Short mmCIF file of C-alpha atoms and ligand atoms in Angstrom, two decimals:
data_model
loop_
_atom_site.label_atom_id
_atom_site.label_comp_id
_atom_site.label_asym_id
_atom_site.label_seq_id
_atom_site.Cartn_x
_atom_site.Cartn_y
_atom_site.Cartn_z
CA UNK V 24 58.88 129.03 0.18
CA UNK V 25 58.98 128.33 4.04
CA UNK V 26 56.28 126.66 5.92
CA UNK V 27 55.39 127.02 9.57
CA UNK V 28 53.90 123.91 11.21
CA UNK V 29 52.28 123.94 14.67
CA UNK V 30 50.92 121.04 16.55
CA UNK V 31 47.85 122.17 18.75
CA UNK V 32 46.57 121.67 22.20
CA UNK V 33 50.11 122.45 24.44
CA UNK V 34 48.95 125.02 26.84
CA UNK V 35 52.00 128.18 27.13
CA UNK V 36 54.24 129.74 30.13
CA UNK V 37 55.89 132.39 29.82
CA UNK V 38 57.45 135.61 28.80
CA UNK V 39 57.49 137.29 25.02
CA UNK V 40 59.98 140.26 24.18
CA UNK V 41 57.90 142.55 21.96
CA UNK V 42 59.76 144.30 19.45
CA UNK V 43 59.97 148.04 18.12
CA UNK V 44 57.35 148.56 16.07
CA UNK V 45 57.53 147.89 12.04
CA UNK V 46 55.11 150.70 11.19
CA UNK V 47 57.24 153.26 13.40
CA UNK V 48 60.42 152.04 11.63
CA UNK V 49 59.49 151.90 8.45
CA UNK V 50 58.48 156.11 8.69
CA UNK V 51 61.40 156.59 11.26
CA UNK V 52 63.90 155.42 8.45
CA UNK V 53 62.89 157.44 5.47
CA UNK V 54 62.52 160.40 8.31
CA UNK V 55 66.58 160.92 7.88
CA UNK V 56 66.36 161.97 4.51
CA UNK V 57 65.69 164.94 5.94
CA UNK V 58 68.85 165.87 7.73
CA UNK V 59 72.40 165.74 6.42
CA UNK V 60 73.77 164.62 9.53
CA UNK V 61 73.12 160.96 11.12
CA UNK V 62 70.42 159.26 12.86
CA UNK V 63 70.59 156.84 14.82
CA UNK V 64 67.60 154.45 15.73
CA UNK V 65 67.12 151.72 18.39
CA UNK V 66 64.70 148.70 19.42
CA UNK V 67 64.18 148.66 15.51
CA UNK V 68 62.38 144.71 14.97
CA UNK V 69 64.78 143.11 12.53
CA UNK V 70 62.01 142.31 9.50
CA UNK V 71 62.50 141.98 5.90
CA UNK V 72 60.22 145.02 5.37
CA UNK V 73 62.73 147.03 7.46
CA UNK V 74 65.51 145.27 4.85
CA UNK V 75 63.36 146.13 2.24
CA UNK V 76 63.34 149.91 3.29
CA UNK V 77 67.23 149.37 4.21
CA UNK V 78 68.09 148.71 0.40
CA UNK V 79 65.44 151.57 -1.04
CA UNK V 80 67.13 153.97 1.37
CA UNK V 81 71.08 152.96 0.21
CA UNK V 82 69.32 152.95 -3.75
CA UNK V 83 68.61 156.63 -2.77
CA UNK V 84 72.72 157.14 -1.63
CA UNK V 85 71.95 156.75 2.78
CA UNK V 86 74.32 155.39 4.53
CA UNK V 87 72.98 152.71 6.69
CA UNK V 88 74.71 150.93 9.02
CA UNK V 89 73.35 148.09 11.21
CA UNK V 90 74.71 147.34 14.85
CA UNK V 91 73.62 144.60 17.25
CA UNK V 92 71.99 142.01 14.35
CA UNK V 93 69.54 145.21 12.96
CA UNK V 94 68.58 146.21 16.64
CA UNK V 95 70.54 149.73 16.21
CA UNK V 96 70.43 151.63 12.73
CA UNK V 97 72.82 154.91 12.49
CA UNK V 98 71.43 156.26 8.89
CA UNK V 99 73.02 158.97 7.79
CA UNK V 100 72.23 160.66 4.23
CA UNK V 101 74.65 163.20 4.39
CA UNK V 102 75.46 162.38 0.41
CA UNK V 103 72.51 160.82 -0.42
CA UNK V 104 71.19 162.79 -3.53
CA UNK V 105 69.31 160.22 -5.60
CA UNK V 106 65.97 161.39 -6.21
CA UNK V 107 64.43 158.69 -7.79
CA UNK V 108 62.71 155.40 -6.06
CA UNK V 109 62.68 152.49 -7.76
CA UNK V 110 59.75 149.98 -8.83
CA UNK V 111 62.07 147.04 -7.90
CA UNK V 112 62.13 148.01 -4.49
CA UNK V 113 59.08 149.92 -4.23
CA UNK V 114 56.91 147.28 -5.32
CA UNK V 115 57.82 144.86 -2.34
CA UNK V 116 56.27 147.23 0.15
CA UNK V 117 53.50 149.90 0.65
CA UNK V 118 55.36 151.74 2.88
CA UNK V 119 57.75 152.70 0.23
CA UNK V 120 56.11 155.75 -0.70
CA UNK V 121 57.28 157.01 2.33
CA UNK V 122 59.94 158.78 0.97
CA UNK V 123 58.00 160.97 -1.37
CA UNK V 124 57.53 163.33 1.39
CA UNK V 125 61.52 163.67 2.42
CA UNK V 126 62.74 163.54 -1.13
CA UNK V 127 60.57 166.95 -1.66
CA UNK V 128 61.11 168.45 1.26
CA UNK V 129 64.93 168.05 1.12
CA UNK V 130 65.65 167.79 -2.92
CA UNK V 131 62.54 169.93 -4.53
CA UNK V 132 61.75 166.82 -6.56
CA UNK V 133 61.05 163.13 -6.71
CA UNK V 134 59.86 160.36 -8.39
CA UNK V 135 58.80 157.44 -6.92
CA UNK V 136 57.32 154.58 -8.54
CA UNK V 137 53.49 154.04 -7.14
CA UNK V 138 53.23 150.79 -4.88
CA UNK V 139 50.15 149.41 -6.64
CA UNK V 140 47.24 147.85 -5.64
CA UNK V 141 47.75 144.53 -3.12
CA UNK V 142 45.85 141.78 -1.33
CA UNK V 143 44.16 143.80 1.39
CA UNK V 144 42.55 146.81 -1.02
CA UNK V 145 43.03 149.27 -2.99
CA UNK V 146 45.22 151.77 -0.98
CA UNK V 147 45.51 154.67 -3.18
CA UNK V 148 48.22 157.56 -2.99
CA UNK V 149 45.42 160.48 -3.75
CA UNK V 150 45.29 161.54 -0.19
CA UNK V 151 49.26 161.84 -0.35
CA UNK V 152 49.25 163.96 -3.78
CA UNK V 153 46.64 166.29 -3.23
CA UNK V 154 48.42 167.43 0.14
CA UNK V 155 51.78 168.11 -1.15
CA UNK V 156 50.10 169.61 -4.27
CA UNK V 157 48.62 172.13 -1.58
CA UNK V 158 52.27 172.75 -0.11
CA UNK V 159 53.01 173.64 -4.09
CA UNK V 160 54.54 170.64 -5.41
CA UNK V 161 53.19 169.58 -8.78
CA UNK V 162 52.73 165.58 -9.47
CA UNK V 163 52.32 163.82 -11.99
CA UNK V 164 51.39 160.17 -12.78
CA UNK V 165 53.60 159.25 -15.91
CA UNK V 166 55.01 155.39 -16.11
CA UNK V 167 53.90 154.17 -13.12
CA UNK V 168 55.84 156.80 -11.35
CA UNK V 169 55.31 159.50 -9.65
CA UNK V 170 56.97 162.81 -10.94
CA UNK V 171 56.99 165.56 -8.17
CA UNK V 172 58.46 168.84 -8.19
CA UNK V 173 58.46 171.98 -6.04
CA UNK V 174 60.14 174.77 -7.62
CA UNK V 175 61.69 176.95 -4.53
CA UNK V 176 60.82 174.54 -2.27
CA UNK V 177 57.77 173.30 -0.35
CA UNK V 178 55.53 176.08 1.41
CA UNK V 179 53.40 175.58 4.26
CA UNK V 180 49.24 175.24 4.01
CA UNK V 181 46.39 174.09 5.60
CA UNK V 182 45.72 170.01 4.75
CA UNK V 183 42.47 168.50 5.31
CA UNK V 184 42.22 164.83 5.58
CA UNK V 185 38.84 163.07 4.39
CA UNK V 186 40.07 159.97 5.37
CA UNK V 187 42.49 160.25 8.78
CA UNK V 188 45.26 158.37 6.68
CA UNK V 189 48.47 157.25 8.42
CA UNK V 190 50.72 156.97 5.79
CA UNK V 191 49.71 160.48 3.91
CA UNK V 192 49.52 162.30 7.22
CA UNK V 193 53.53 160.99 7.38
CA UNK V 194 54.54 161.81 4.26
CA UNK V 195 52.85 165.68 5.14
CA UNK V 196 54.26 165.92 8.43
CA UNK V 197 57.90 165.28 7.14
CA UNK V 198 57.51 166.89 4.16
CA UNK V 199 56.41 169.76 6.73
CA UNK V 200 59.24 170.23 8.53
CA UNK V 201 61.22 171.95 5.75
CA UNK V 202 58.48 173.46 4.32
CA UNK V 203 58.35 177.36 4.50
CA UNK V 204 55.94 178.55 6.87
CA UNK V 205 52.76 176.49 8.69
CA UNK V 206 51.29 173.60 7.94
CA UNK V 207 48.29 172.28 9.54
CA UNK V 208 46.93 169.19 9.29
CA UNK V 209 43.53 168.76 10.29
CA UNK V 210 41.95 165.35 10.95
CA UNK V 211 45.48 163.63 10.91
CA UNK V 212 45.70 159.63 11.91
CA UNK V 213 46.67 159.79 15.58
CA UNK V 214 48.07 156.30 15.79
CA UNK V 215 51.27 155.91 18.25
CA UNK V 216 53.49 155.47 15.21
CA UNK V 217 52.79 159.27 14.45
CA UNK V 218 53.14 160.68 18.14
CA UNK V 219 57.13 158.50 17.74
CA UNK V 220 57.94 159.63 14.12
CA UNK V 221 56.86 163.63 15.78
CA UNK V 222 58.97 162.55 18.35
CA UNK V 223 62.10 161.81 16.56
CA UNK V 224 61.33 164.74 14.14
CA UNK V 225 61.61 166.77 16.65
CA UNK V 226 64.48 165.39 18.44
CA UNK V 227 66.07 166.15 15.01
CA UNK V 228 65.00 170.20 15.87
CA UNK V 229 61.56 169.85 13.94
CA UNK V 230 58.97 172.74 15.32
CA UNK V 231 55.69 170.35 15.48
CA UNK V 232 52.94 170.45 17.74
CA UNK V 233 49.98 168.67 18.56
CA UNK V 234 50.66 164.89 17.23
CA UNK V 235 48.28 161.96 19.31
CA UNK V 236 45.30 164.34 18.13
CA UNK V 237 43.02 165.21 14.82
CA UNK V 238 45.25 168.77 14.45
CA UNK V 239 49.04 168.63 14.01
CA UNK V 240 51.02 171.70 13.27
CA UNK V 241 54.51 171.88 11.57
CA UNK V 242 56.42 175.26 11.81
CA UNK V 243 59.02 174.46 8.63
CA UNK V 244 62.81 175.00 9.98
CA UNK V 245 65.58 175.60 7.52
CA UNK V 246 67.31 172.41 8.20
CA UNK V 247 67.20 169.27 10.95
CA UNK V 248 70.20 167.70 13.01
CA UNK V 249 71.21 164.50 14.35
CA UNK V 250 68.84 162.52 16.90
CA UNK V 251 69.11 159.10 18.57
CA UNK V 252 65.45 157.39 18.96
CA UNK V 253 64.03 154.02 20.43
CA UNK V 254 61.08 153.00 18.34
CA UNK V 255 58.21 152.63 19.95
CA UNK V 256 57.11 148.91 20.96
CA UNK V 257 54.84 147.34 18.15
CA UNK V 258 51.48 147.51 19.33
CA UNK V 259 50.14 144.79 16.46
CA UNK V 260 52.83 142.14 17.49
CA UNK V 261 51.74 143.12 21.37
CA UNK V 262 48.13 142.21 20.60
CA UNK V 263 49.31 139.19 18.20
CA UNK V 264 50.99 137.70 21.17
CA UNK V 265 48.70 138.67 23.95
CA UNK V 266 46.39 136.62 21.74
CA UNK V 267 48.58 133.58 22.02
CA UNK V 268 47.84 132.18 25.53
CA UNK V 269 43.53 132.44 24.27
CA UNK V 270 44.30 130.19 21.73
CA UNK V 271 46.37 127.93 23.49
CA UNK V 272 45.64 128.02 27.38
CA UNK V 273 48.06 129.23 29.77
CA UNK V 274 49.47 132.29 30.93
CA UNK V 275 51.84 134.85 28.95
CA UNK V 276 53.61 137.79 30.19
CA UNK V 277 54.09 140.26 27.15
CA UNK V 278 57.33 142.25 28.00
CA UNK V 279 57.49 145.72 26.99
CA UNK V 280 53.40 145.51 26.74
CA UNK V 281 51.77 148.77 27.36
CA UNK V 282 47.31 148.77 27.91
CA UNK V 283 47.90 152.99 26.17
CA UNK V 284 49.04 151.02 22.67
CA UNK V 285 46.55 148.31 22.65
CA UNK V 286 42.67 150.19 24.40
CA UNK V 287 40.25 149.25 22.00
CA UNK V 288 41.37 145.23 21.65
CA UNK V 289 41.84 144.84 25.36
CA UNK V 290 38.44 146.45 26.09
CA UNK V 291 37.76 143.39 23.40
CA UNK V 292 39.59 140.74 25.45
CA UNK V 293 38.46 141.92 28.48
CA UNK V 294 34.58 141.74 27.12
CA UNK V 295 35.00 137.80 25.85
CA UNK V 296 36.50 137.16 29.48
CA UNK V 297 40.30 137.26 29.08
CA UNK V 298 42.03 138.12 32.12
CA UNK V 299 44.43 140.73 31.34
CA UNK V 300 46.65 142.60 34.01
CA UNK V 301 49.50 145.11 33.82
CA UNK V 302 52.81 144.41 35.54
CA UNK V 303 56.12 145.97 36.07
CA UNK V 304 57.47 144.69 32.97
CA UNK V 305 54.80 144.61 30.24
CA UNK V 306 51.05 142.49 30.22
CA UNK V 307 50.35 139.67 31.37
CA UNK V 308 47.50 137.80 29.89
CA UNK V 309 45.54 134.25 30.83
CA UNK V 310 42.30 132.64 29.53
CA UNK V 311 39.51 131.75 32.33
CA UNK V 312 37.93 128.36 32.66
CA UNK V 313 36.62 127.35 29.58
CA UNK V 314 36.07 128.73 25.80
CA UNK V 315 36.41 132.36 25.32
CA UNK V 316 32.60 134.58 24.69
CA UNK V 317 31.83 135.87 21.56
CA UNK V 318 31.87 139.82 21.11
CA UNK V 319 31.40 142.19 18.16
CA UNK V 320 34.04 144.05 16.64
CA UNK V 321 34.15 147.04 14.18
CA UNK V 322 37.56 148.07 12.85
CA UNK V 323 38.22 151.65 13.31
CA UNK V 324 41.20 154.60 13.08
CA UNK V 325 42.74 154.63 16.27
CA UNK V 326 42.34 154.82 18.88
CA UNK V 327 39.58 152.30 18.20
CA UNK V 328 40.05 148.61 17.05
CA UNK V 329 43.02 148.47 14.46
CA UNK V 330 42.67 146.75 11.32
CA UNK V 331 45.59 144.93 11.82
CA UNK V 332 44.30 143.02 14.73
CA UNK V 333 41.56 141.48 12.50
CA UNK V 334 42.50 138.41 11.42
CA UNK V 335 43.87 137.56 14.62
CA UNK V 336 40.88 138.34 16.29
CA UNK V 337 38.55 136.59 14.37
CA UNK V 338 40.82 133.60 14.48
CA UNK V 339 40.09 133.53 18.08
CA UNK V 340 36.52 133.78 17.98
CA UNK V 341 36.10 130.84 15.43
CA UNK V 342 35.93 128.71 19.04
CA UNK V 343 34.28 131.30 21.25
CA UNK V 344 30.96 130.26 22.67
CA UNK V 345 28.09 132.12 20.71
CA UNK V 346 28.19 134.41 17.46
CA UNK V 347 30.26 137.30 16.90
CA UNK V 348 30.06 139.93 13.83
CA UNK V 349 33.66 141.42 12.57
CA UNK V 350 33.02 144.77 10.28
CA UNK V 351 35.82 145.73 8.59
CA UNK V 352 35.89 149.36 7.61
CA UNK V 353 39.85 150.46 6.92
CA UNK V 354 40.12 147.52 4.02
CA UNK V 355 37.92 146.32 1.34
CA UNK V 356 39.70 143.17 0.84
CA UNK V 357 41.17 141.86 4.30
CA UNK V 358 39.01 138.51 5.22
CA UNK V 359 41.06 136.50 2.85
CA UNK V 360 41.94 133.96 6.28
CA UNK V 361 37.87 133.58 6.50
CA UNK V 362 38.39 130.72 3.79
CA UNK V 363 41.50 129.21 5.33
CA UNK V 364 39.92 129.35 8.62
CA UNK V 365 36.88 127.50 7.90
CA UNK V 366 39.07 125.13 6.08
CA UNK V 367 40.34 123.88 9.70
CA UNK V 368 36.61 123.41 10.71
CA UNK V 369 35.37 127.30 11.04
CA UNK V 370 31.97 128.72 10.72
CA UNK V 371 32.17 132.11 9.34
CA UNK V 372 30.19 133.89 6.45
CA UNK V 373 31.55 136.92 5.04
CA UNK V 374 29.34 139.27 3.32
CA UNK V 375 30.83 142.36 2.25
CA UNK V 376 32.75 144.12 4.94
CA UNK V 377 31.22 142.15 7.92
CA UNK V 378 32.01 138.51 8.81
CA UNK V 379 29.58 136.64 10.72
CA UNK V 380 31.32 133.68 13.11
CA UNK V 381 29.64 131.07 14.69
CA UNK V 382 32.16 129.87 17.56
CA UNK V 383 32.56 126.32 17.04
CA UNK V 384 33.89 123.47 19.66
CA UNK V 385 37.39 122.97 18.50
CA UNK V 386 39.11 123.43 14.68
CA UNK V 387 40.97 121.12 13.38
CA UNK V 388 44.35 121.23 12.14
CA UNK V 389 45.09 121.38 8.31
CA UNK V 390 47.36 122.77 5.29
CA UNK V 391 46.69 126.36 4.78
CA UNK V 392 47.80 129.35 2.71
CA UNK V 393 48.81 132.60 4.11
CA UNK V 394 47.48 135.42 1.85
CA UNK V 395 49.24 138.61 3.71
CA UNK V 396 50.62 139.37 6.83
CA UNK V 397 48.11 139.42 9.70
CA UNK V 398 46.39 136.40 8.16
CA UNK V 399 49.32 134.27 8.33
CA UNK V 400 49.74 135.32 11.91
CA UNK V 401 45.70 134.15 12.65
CA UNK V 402 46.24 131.26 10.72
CA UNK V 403 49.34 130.11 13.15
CA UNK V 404 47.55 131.19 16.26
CA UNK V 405 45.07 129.17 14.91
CA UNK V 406 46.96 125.92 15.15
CA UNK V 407 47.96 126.91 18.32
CA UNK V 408 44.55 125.88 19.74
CA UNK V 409 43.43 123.23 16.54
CA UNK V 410 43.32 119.32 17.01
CA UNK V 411 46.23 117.87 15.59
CA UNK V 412 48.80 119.40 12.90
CA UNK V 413 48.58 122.63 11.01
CA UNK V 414 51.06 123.82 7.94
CA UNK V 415 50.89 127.20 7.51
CA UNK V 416 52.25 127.47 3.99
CA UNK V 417 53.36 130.51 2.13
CA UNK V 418 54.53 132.22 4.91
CA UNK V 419 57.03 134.93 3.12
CA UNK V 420 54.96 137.48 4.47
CA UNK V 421 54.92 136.59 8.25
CA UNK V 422 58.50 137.63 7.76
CA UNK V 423 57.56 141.19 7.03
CA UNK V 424 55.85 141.79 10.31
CA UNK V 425 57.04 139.23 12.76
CA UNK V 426 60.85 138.40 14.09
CA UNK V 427 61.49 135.17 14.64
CA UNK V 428 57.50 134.17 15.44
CA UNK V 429 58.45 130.31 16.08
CA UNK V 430 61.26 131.23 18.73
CA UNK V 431 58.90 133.61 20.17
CA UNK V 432 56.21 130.87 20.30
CA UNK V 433 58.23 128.15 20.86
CA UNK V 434 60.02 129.54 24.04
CA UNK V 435 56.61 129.65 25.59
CA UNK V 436 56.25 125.63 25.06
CA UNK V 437 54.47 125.92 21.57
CA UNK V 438 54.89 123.08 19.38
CA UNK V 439 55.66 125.33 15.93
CA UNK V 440 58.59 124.89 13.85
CA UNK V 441 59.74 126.50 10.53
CA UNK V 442 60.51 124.08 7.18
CA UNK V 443 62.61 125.51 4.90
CA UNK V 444 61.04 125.49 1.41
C1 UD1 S 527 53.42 150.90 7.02
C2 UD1 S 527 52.18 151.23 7.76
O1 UD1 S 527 52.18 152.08 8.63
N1 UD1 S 527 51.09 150.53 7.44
C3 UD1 S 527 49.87 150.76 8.16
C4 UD1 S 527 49.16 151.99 7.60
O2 UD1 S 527 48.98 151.78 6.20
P1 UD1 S 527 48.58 153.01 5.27
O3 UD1 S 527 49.29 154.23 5.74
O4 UD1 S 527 48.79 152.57 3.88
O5 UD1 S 527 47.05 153.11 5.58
P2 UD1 S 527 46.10 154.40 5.48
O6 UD1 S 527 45.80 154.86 6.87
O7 UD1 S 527 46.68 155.37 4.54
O8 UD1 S 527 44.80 153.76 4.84
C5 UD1 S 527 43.51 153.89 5.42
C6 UD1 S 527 42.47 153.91 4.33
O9 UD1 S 527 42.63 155.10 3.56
C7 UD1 S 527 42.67 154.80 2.18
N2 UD1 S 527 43.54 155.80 1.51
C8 UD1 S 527 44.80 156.03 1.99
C9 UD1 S 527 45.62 156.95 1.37
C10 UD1 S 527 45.14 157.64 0.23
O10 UD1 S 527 45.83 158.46 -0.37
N3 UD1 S 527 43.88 157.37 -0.22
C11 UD1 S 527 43.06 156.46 0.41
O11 UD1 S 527 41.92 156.26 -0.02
C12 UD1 S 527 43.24 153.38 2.12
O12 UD1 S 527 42.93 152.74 0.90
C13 UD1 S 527 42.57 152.74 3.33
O13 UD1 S 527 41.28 152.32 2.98
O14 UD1 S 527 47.92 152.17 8.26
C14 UD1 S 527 46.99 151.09 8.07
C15 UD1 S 527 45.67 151.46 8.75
O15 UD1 S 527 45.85 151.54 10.12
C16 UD1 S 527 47.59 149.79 8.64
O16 UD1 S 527 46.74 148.72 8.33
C17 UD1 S 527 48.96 149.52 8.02
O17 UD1 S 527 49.59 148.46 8.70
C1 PEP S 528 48.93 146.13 6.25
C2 PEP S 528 50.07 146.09 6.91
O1 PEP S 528 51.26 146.61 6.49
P1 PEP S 528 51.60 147.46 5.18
O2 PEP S 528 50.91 148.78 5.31
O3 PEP S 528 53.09 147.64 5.29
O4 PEP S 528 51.16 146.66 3.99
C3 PEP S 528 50.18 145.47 8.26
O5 PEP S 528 51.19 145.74 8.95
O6 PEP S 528 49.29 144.70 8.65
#
């Protein structure tokens, strides 16, 4: 397994391309189920989790094709009548149950293996089933799959959220769009990743209304057309990267940045006294004299602090001046860098959902494991500002989120490079 190794203490210039978002991909893509006729997507990052989609969506009989290196995907599922999504594939990736909701919509049935439980928490499906059971599909739970059907066809209804999940309010929404009559989602996740998938849907001739608040409506249509669609830029690798220059000194200009994506953290930023400005082209972002301030931060549905800014962000404040208290209320397992962090000379103690982190001087560099995604990220950032060496081991799952991270890095004047393992 590959292992990234940065050498602290270089201070970074520059300007950072920030991809098309992998959470708006990875609905985008399943999205054309719903159409016989193609799709074609652009800015999509080129990540193994969109690869992993890629080769769940072909198992299912779409056509994908890829143009410029992954950049442009025309996906067209014009023959694709497979109904049934594998655990192989399914298993790599969460986001994988994101057909469930285009397989009933277009087919009247599907099964799709559950994704299981992984490193960050539970993440059930309930939310998911007892939706679509309410637009009259029936589901059940037999071999680790599950078996949905909708006799006739999905029918619209009224879907109230406890918890204002992305993923389930997805899978409803496209499910939706064939569905006869109205559905209505109330409290629906209003994250940017649903105002682009509403926007593609209805580029394909989907009747929605109301996406970027707690109330979406879907009028079901009879069938959906052909659409081209830029993902949206990836708000998660904007903050990642606006990050970078905290860390390591400097100045970075994050092209492609918007401050609409990314509120909540650069309220953050702005609070421990990053300067942070808008330009032409994206955000640019330096440090001020001197060691970052501590500040409190509570993870929250957007548009509040995202979850997957956490790691990142309490990576930084290890060597902030003062204490700062991280609450983490999407996850119930997502401070697994706390240990690896402290390993490189941190002072943080987790109890429960809330991590308390005295800002130390400086961290040292030193061999770490990356546990998931957004820690692997914190724990490279990490040795952007640490004394000496760090190897980031394990780092498979950097891959899922992040596109080339030590080019990226590197053209700014990091010291990182990968080691093939
Ligand atoms: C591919 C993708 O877009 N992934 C993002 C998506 O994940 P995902 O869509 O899986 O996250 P959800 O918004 O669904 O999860 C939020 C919370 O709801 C719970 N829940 C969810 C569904 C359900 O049926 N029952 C239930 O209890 C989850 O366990 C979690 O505690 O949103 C998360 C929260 O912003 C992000 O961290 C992920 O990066
Ligand atoms: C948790 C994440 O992704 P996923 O939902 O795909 O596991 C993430 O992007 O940080």
């Amino acid at each position: 397994m590959d292992s990234i190794i940065v050498k602290g203490g270089t201070p970074l210039g520059g300007k950072i391309q920030i991809a098309g978002a992998k959470n708006a991909a990875l609905t985008l893509m399943p999205a054309t189920l719903l159409s016989e006729e193609p799709v074609t997507l652009t800015n999509v990052p080129r990540l193994s989790d969109i690869r992993t989609m890629t080769e769940l969506l072909q198992s299912l009989g779409v056509e994908v094709s890829a143009l410029k290196g992954g950049n442009v995907q025309v996906l067209s599922a014009h023959a694709a009548e497979e109904t049934t999504a594998d655990y192989e594939i399914v298993r790599k990736m969460r986001a994988s149950n994101l057909v469930l909701g285009p397989l009933l919509a277009r087919h009247h049935k599907a099964v799709v293996s559950l994704p299981g439980g992984c490193a960050i928490g539970a993440r059930p499906m309930d939310l998911h089933v007892s939706a679509l059971e309410a637009m009259g599909a029936t589901i059940e739970l037999k071999d680790g799959y599950l078996h949905a059907a909708a006799k006739g066809g999905l029918k619209g209804a009224k879907v109230h959220f406890s918890i204002a999940s992305v993923g389930a309010t997805e899978n409803v929404m496209m499910a939706a769009t064939l569905a006869k009559g109205t559905t209505v989602i109330e409290n629906a996740a209003r994250e940017p990743e649903i105002v682009d998938l509403a926007k593609c849907l209805r580029s394909m001739g989907a009747q929605i209304d109301g996406e970027g608040t707690s109330t979406i409506t879907i009028d079901g249509v009879d069938r959906l057309g052909s659409a081209s669609h830029a993902v949206v830029t990836d708000r998660i690798e904007l903050g990642t990267y606006m990050l970078a220059p905290v860390f390591a000194g400097g100045e970075v200009e994050c092209l492609g940045g918007r401050l609409d994506l990314v509120g909540a953290f650069a309220d953050k930023l702005h609070d421990a006294g990053v300067d942070l400005s808008e330009t032409p082209d994206g955000l640019k972002v330096s440090r001020r004299n001197g060691r970052a301030q501590a500040v409190d931060v509570t993870t929250e549905v957007f548009p509040g602090f995202p979850t997957d800014l956490q790691a990142q962000m309490m990576a930084m404040l290890c060597t902030a001046e003062g204490t700062s208290v991280l609450e983490e209320k999407i996850f119930e397992n997502r401070f697994m860098h706390a240990p690896e962090l402290v390993r490189m000379g941190a002072n943080i103690d987790v109890q429960g959902g809330t991590a308390t982190v005295h800002g130390v001087d400086r961290l040292k560099g030193a061999p770490v494991m990356a546990t998931d995604l957004r820690a692997s990220v914190s724990l490279i950032l990490a040795g952007l500002a640490a004394e000496g060496e760090t190897i980031v081991n394990r780092v498979y799952h950097l891959d899922r989120g992040y596109e080339h991270v030590e080019e990226k890095l590197g053209a700014v004047g990091a010291k990182i490079e990968r080691v093939s393992g």
